Amino acid sequence: MMSNDLCEELIVDIFSRLPMKSLLRFRSVSKSLYACIGSPEFIRLHILRSPTEKIMLIHDIREGEKDRRNTYTLHLEDQFPYNINIGITTPVAYHFGQFKILGSCNGIVCLYEFGKSINLWNPSIRRKVNVHYPPSWGNMCFVFEFGFGFDPVIDDYKILRITTPNSFIYTLKTHTWREIAPPTTSAFHAVNSFHCLFNGALHCTVIGNVLDYYYDYYLLKFDLSSEVFSKIELPEPSWETSAVTVIKGSLAVFSSEPEQENSLIWVMRDYSNPTSWSVAFKLNTHRFDTAWRVFPLIASNELLLDLYLDRIQVYNPESHERSMGLGDSSQIVDFIKCIESLGLLDIGISC
């Protein structure tokens, strides 16, 4: 009856603006709606039109000495962290083993299960795709070696692994890994941060050569479309730089002066000009050289920090106030910012 009264384009336009949970229910209305909502074209359109930012927390629940289980909850970004119980979802069983989150893009979370495999997982609709890595890699990989993002040119998700002397790329549509040209920038000792997805490229901080008794730090950029590495110089190469993020639409890094109590947040004002770094915030006595990941909380102008030894803090760079706001943080083993989406609905398996 709907198709007789409304043209197909108008129906798609209306449905693409509806909440995700409503769309999942509407799939049972008819075969045509089932096919439409599950199509790759509709999933892409819905991601563009209905992004709802959330914070996912993964909890380690211990009930007695031996009873231990993981659950996850999703929280509205604009209610986080002080009204953490507002907009919270019911805790859901988390079935992955020993793991680390590698990144998130369009509602899909990339997880590394130590010694097993990588999983692409949509916690909103509870679907996943298992990604086996080549046997030649062995069972020992480091989480900083991996990045995850979306290539808009070929409309596909990619996983990057940086190693020396070889690097690899995985594409979701082909379900295959292939070798790519490694970084041709100056030699580096280690990748020093999680990868930040910005402007169609992955960015990570890298420890380079020794420079006047201190290591030389820079950003390593990987364009997901051209699959080419490049180097972005930092404003203070000798300062320890451990995190890269996006603040108010600009690429930003956390840097700490060696043997001093000074930390700065630098922002690249013009992404097309790699020399356009300027100081956004001075952190004074606070040192954040152990911050591996940083996520901006847009509504409160605060930063959610993932610090060494899995310590989680909320920090206000203007007032310099630190807070937890997460209840018993010892029970939170990981977190990520993600949007609600229908990603993997067309290809993932239920989990």
Short mmCIF file of C-alpha atoms in Angstrom, two decimals:
data_model
loop_
_atom_site.label_atom_id
_atom_site.label_comp_id
_atom_site.label_asym_id
_atom_site.label_seq_id
_atom_site.Cartn_x
_atom_site.Cartn_y
_atom_site.Cartn_z
CA MET A 1 0.00 0.00 0.00
CA MET A 2 2.89 2.34 0.80
CA SER A 3 4.43 1.77 -2.61
CA ASN A 4 1.14 2.74 -4.30
CA ASP A 5 0.92 6.04 -2.43
CA LEU A 6 4.58 7.06 -2.27
CA CYS A 7 7.36 6.77 -4.82
CA GLU A 8 10.29 4.52 -3.94
CA GLU A 9 12.75 7.44 -3.75
CA LEU A 10 10.60 9.22 -1.16
CA ILE A 11 10.24 6.07 0.94
CA VAL A 12 14.03 5.59 0.95
CA ASP A 13 14.51 9.26 1.84
CA ILE A 14 12.13 9.02 4.81
CA PHE A 15 13.48 5.71 6.09
CA SER A 16 17.09 6.85 5.86
CA ARG A 17 16.36 9.42 8.57
CA LEU A 18 14.79 6.97 11.03
CA PRO A 19 16.50 5.50 14.11
CA MET A 20 18.38 2.27 13.63
CA LYS A 21 16.17 0.23 15.98
CA SER A 22 13.04 1.25 14.09
CA LEU A 23 14.60 0.16 10.79
CA LEU A 24 15.48 -3.25 12.21
CA ARG A 25 11.82 -3.74 13.17
CA PHE A 26 10.56 -2.52 9.79
CA ARG A 27 12.55 -5.21 8.00
CA SER A 28 9.82 -7.68 8.99
CA VAL A 29 7.06 -5.65 7.30
CA SER A 30 7.70 -6.84 3.74
CA LYS A 31 10.28 -8.50 1.53
CA SER A 32 10.86 -5.26 -0.36
CA LEU A 33 11.61 -3.32 2.84
CA TYR A 34 13.82 -6.15 4.07
CA ALA A 35 15.86 -5.97 0.86
CA CYS A 36 15.94 -2.17 0.82
CA ILE A 37 17.11 -1.67 4.44
CA GLY A 38 19.75 -4.38 4.12
CA SER A 39 21.20 -3.08 0.86
CA PRO A 40 24.70 -1.54 0.85
CA GLU A 41 23.33 1.63 -0.76
CA PHE A 42 20.76 2.21 1.99
CA ILE A 43 23.28 1.42 4.75
CA ARG A 44 25.66 4.07 3.36
CA LEU A 45 22.85 6.62 3.08
CA HIS A 46 21.68 5.99 6.64
CA ILE A 47 25.22 6.45 8.00
CA LEU A 48 25.44 9.86 6.31
CA ARG A 49 22.03 11.09 7.46
CA SER A 50 21.52 9.62 10.91
CA PRO A 51 24.82 9.53 12.81
CA THR A 52 24.26 9.16 16.57
CA GLU A 53 27.54 9.41 18.50
CA LYS A 54 27.90 7.04 21.43
CA ILE A 55 30.57 5.87 23.85
CA MET A 56 30.92 2.12 24.22
CA LEU A 57 32.33 0.88 27.53
CA ILE A 58 33.47 -2.71 28.01
CA HIS A 59 33.13 -3.89 31.61
CA ASP A 60 34.93 -6.68 33.44
CA ILE A 61 32.37 -8.06 35.89
CA ARG A 62 33.70 -10.22 38.73
CA GLU A 63 31.31 -12.12 40.95
CA GLY A 64 33.44 -14.18 43.29
CA GLU A 65 36.95 -15.49 42.70
CA LYS A 66 36.23 -17.56 39.59
CA ASP A 67 33.06 -16.08 38.09
CA ARG A 68 34.19 -13.46 35.61
CA ARG A 69 32.46 -12.10 32.53
CA ASN A 70 32.59 -9.13 30.17
CA THR A 71 29.67 -6.94 29.14
CA TYR A 72 29.39 -3.76 27.13
CA THR A 73 27.13 -0.72 27.36
CA LEU A 74 26.46 2.14 24.95
CA HIS A 75 26.11 5.70 26.24
CA LEU A 76 24.89 8.88 24.58
CA GLU A 77 27.91 11.06 23.84
CA ASP A 78 26.22 14.28 25.00
CA GLN A 79 25.35 12.68 28.39
CA PHE A 80 28.82 11.33 29.03
CA PRO A 81 30.38 10.98 31.58
CA TYR A 82 28.54 12.79 34.37
CA ASN A 83 25.09 11.52 33.50
CA ILE A 84 26.40 8.11 32.61
CA ASN A 85 23.15 6.34 33.50
CA ILE A 86 21.07 8.49 31.15
CA GLY A 87 20.64 6.97 27.72
CA ILE A 88 22.49 3.82 28.76
CA THR A 89 21.64 0.56 27.08
CA THR A 90 21.09 -2.68 28.96
CA PRO A 91 24.46 -4.43 29.49
CA VAL A 92 25.05 -6.97 26.75
CA ALA A 93 27.27 -10.05 26.97
CA TYR A 94 30.65 -9.52 25.32
CA HIS A 95 31.87 -12.80 23.83
CA PHE A 96 35.37 -11.94 22.67
CA GLY A 97 38.39 -13.25 24.58
CA GLN A 98 41.52 -11.31 25.45
CA PHE A 99 41.29 -8.35 23.13
CA LYS A 100 42.18 -4.77 22.27
CA ILE A 101 40.15 -2.27 20.26
CA LEU A 102 42.06 -1.06 17.19
CA GLY A 103 39.65 1.56 15.91
CA SER A 104 36.13 2.45 14.85
CA CYS A 105 34.60 3.73 11.62
CA ASN A 106 30.94 4.19 10.62
CA GLY A 107 29.74 2.21 13.63
CA ILE A 108 32.04 -0.76 12.95
CA VAL A 109 34.60 -1.54 15.65
CA CYS A 110 37.85 -3.29 14.77
CA LEU A 111 38.99 -5.72 17.52
CA TYR A 112 42.17 -7.72 17.87
CA GLU A 113 41.86 -10.99 19.78
CA PHE A 114 45.35 -11.85 20.97
CA GLY A 115 46.73 -14.94 19.30
CA LYS A 116 43.53 -15.59 17.33
CA SER A 117 42.21 -13.16 14.75
CA ILE A 118 40.79 -9.74 14.06
CA ASN A 119 37.06 -9.06 14.18
CA LEU A 120 34.98 -6.32 12.59
CA TRP A 121 32.03 -5.89 14.91
CA ASN A 122 28.96 -3.67 15.03
CA PRO A 123 27.89 -3.53 18.69
CA SER A 124 24.64 -1.71 17.86
CA ILE A 125 23.21 -4.54 15.75
CA ARG A 126 25.46 -7.32 17.17
CA ARG A 127 26.92 -8.56 13.92
CA LYS A 128 30.54 -9.34 13.10
CA VAL A 129 32.95 -10.43 10.40
CA ASN A 130 35.92 -12.60 11.36
CA VAL A 131 39.22 -11.63 9.73
CA HIS A 132 41.89 -14.34 9.76
CA TYR A 133 45.42 -13.11 9.36
CA PRO A 134 47.99 -15.07 7.34
CA PRO A 135 49.62 -18.01 9.17
CA SER A 136 53.06 -16.61 8.31
CA TRP A 137 52.45 -13.84 10.86
CA GLY A 138 52.49 -16.26 13.78
CA ASN A 139 50.52 -15.53 16.96
CA MET A 140 52.39 -12.44 18.12
CA CYS A 141 51.21 -9.06 16.85
CA PHE A 142 51.27 -5.64 18.49
CA VAL A 143 48.12 -3.53 18.58
CA PHE A 144 49.91 -0.34 17.45
CA GLU A 145 50.76 -2.08 14.18
CA PHE A 146 47.10 -1.96 13.06
CA GLY A 147 44.81 0.76 11.74
CA PHE A 148 41.23 0.63 10.49
CA GLY A 149 39.26 2.92 8.20
CA PHE A 150 37.08 3.41 5.13
CA ASP A 151 38.18 4.00 1.54
CA PRO A 152 35.50 6.22 -0.11
CA VAL A 153 36.93 5.74 -3.60
CA ILE A 154 36.21 2.00 -3.77
CA ASP A 155 33.55 2.09 -1.02
CA ASP A 156 35.28 -0.50 1.16
CA TYR A 157 36.69 -0.93 4.66
CA LYS A 158 40.41 -1.58 5.07
CA ILE A 159 42.69 -2.82 7.85
CA LEU A 160 46.32 -1.75 7.77
CA ARG A 161 49.22 -3.56 9.38
CA ILE A 162 52.56 -1.74 9.54
CA THR A 163 55.63 -3.93 9.96
CA THR A 164 59.17 -3.89 8.67
CA PRO A 165 60.26 -4.68 6.06
CA ASN A 166 56.72 -5.39 4.79
CA SER A 167 53.28 -3.90 5.33
CA PHE A 168 49.87 -5.38 4.57
CA ILE A 169 46.34 -4.24 3.74
CA TYR A 170 43.06 -6.11 4.15
CA THR A 171 39.95 -5.21 2.16
CA LEU A 172 36.54 -6.32 3.41
CA LYS A 173 34.93 -6.91 0.01
CA THR A 174 37.64 -9.35 -1.11
CA HIS A 175 38.29 -10.80 2.38
CA THR A 176 41.98 -10.96 1.54
CA TRP A 177 45.28 -9.56 2.77
CA ARG A 178 47.90 -8.33 0.32
CA GLU A 179 51.36 -6.88 0.69
CA ILE A 180 51.87 -3.18 0.01
CA ALA A 181 54.88 -0.89 -0.19
CA PRO A 182 56.20 -0.15 3.32
CA PRO A 183 56.82 3.39 4.60
CA THR A 184 59.71 5.07 2.78
CA THR A 185 60.12 7.73 5.47
CA SER A 186 63.15 7.79 7.74
CA ALA A 187 63.72 4.74 9.91
CA PHE A 188 61.53 4.39 12.97
CA HIS A 189 61.89 2.34 16.11
CA ALA A 190 58.21 1.92 16.92
CA VAL A 191 54.70 3.13 16.29
CA ASN A 192 53.80 5.01 19.46
CA SER A 193 50.01 5.46 19.33
CA PHE A 194 46.74 4.12 18.08
CA HIS A 195 45.83 5.16 14.56
CA CYS A 196 43.56 8.18 14.16
CA LEU A 197 41.24 8.27 11.13
CA PHE A 198 40.94 11.76 9.63
CA ASN A 199 40.26 13.10 6.13
CA GLY A 200 40.44 9.66 4.50
CA ALA A 201 43.80 8.76 6.05
CA LEU A 202 45.19 7.00 9.11
CA HIS A 203 47.62 8.91 11.35
CA CYS A 204 49.88 7.59 14.12
CA THR A 205 52.79 8.96 16.10
CA VAL A 206 56.12 7.33 15.35
CA ILE A 207 59.42 7.21 17.24
CA GLY A 208 62.20 7.88 14.76
CA ASN A 209 65.96 8.18 15.10
CA VAL A 210 67.85 9.62 18.04
CA LEU A 211 68.08 13.41 17.70
CA ASP A 212 70.47 15.20 20.11
CA TYR A 213 70.08 12.53 22.82
CA TYR A 214 66.29 12.43 22.29
CA TYR A 215 64.17 10.49 19.87
CA ASP A 216 62.76 12.22 16.81
CA TYR A 217 58.93 12.02 16.76
CA TYR A 218 56.71 12.54 13.73
CA LEU A 219 53.32 11.55 12.33
CA LEU A 220 53.08 8.70 9.87
CA LYS A 221 50.16 9.17 7.46
CA PHE A 222 48.58 6.43 5.36
CA ASP A 223 46.15 7.43 2.62
CA LEU A 224 43.47 4.72 2.49
CA SER A 225 42.68 5.33 -1.18
CA SER A 226 46.16 5.64 -2.72
CA GLU A 227 47.65 3.28 -0.10
CA VAL A 228 50.72 5.48 0.15
CA PHE A 229 52.62 6.39 3.34
CA SER A 230 53.90 9.91 3.99
CA LYS A 231 55.51 11.83 6.82
CA ILE A 232 54.11 14.84 8.70
CA GLU A 233 56.65 16.80 10.70
CA LEU A 234 55.72 17.80 14.25
CA PRO A 235 56.30 21.28 15.68
CA GLU A 236 58.60 19.92 18.41
CA PRO A 237 60.17 16.70 17.05
CA SER A 238 62.16 15.99 20.25
CA TRP A 239 59.08 16.20 22.50
CA GLU A 240 57.50 12.90 23.39
CA THR A 241 54.30 12.63 21.36
CA SER A 242 52.08 9.73 22.32
CA ALA A 243 48.60 10.49 21.01
CA VAL A 244 46.97 11.90 17.90
CA THR A 245 43.28 12.84 17.75
CA VAL A 246 40.79 15.22 16.16
CA ILE A 247 39.68 18.34 18.05
CA LYS A 248 36.98 20.58 16.56
CA GLY A 249 37.60 19.30 13.05
CA SER A 250 41.40 19.61 13.15
CA LEU A 251 44.18 17.08 13.58
CA ALA A 252 45.78 17.40 17.04
CA VAL A 253 48.66 15.81 19.00
CA PHE A 254 49.69 15.59 22.67
CA SER A 255 53.36 16.47 23.27
CA SER A 256 55.42 16.53 26.48
CA GLU A 257 58.77 18.31 26.85
CA PRO A 258 61.54 15.89 27.86
CA GLU A 259 62.42 15.95 31.57
CA GLN A 260 59.97 18.78 32.17
CA GLU A 261 56.42 19.08 33.46
CA ASN A 262 55.11 20.84 30.38
CA SER A 263 52.59 19.31 28.02
CA LEU A 264 50.89 20.93 25.05
CA ILE A 265 48.07 20.13 22.67
CA TRP A 266 49.08 21.18 19.17
CA VAL A 267 46.44 21.61 16.44
CA MET A 268 47.05 21.66 12.69
CA ARG A 269 44.90 24.62 11.62
CA ASP A 270 45.16 23.90 7.90
CA TYR A 271 45.42 20.23 6.96
CA SER A 272 46.75 21.13 3.51
CA ASN A 273 49.62 23.00 5.16
CA PRO A 274 51.72 20.66 7.35
CA THR A 275 53.50 23.66 8.94
CA SER A 276 50.29 25.19 10.31
CA TRP A 277 50.69 23.77 13.83
CA SER A 278 49.70 26.05 16.69
CA VAL A 279 49.26 25.58 20.43
CA ALA A 280 45.62 24.99 21.35
CA PHE A 281 46.08 24.27 25.07
CA LYS A 282 48.89 24.42 27.61
CA LEU A 283 48.51 21.63 30.12
CA ASN A 284 50.97 23.10 32.65
CA THR A 285 51.80 20.60 35.41
CA HIS A 286 49.82 17.75 33.84
CA ARG A 287 51.82 15.23 31.87
CA PHE A 288 50.00 13.07 29.36
CA ASP A 289 52.92 11.30 27.72
CA THR A 290 51.20 7.98 28.51
CA ALA A 291 47.98 8.84 26.67
CA TRP A 292 47.57 6.28 23.90
CA ARG A 293 44.14 7.34 22.70
CA VAL A 294 42.22 10.59 23.06
CA PHE A 295 38.58 11.18 22.16
CA PRO A 296 36.91 14.60 22.27
CA LEU A 297 33.61 14.90 24.14
CA ILE A 298 32.05 17.57 21.95
CA ALA A 299 29.14 18.56 24.18
CA SER A 300 31.32 19.26 27.24
CA ASN A 301 34.54 20.35 25.46
CA GLU A 302 36.40 17.71 27.47
CA LEU A 303 38.75 14.92 26.46
CA LEU A 304 38.43 11.22 27.21
CA LEU A 305 41.91 9.80 27.76
CA ASP A 306 43.16 6.23 27.59
CA LEU A 307 46.29 6.27 29.74
CA TYR A 308 48.99 3.72 30.49
CA LEU A 309 47.92 0.61 32.42
CA ASP A 310 44.33 1.05 31.21
CA ARG A 311 43.64 4.14 33.31
CA ILE A 312 40.76 6.20 31.96
CA GLN A 313 40.36 9.87 32.70
CA VAL A 314 38.21 12.77 31.61
CA TYR A 315 40.18 16.00 31.28
CA ASN A 316 39.08 19.59 30.69
CA PRO A 317 41.93 21.36 28.85
CA GLU A 318 40.56 24.82 29.68
CA SER A 319 40.09 24.43 33.45
CA HIS A 320 42.79 21.70 33.81
CA GLU A 321 40.37 19.66 35.88
CA ARG A 322 40.64 15.89 35.82
CA SER A 323 37.84 13.55 36.73
CA MET A 324 36.79 10.00 36.25
CA GLY A 325 33.01 10.19 36.16
CA LEU A 326 32.87 6.50 35.26
CA GLY A 327 32.03 4.90 38.57
CA ASP A 328 34.42 2.05 39.36
CA SER A 329 36.94 2.49 36.55
CA SER A 330 38.73 -0.71 37.52
CA GLN A 331 35.84 -2.58 35.93
CA ILE A 332 36.20 -0.79 32.60
CA VAL A 333 38.71 -2.61 30.42
CA ASP A 334 38.28 -0.72 27.15
CA PHE A 335 36.19 1.92 25.40
CA ILE A 336 35.66 3.54 22.01
CA LYS A 337 33.62 6.29 20.39
CA CYS A 338 31.32 5.01 17.66
CA ILE A 339 28.09 5.83 15.91
CA GLU A 340 24.91 3.80 15.68
CA SER A 341 24.74 2.32 12.19
CA LEU A 342 23.57 -0.62 10.10
CA GLY A 343 27.13 -1.47 9.06
CA LEU A 344 27.73 -5.21 8.44
CA LEU A 345 23.96 -5.84 8.30
CA ASP A 346 24.34 -7.11 4.75
CA ILE A 347 27.40 -9.32 5.28
CA GLY A 348 28.01 -9.93 8.98
CA ILE A 349 27.00 -12.93 11.06
CA SER A 350 25.00 -12.63 14.26
CA CYS A 351 26.96 -12.62 17.52
#
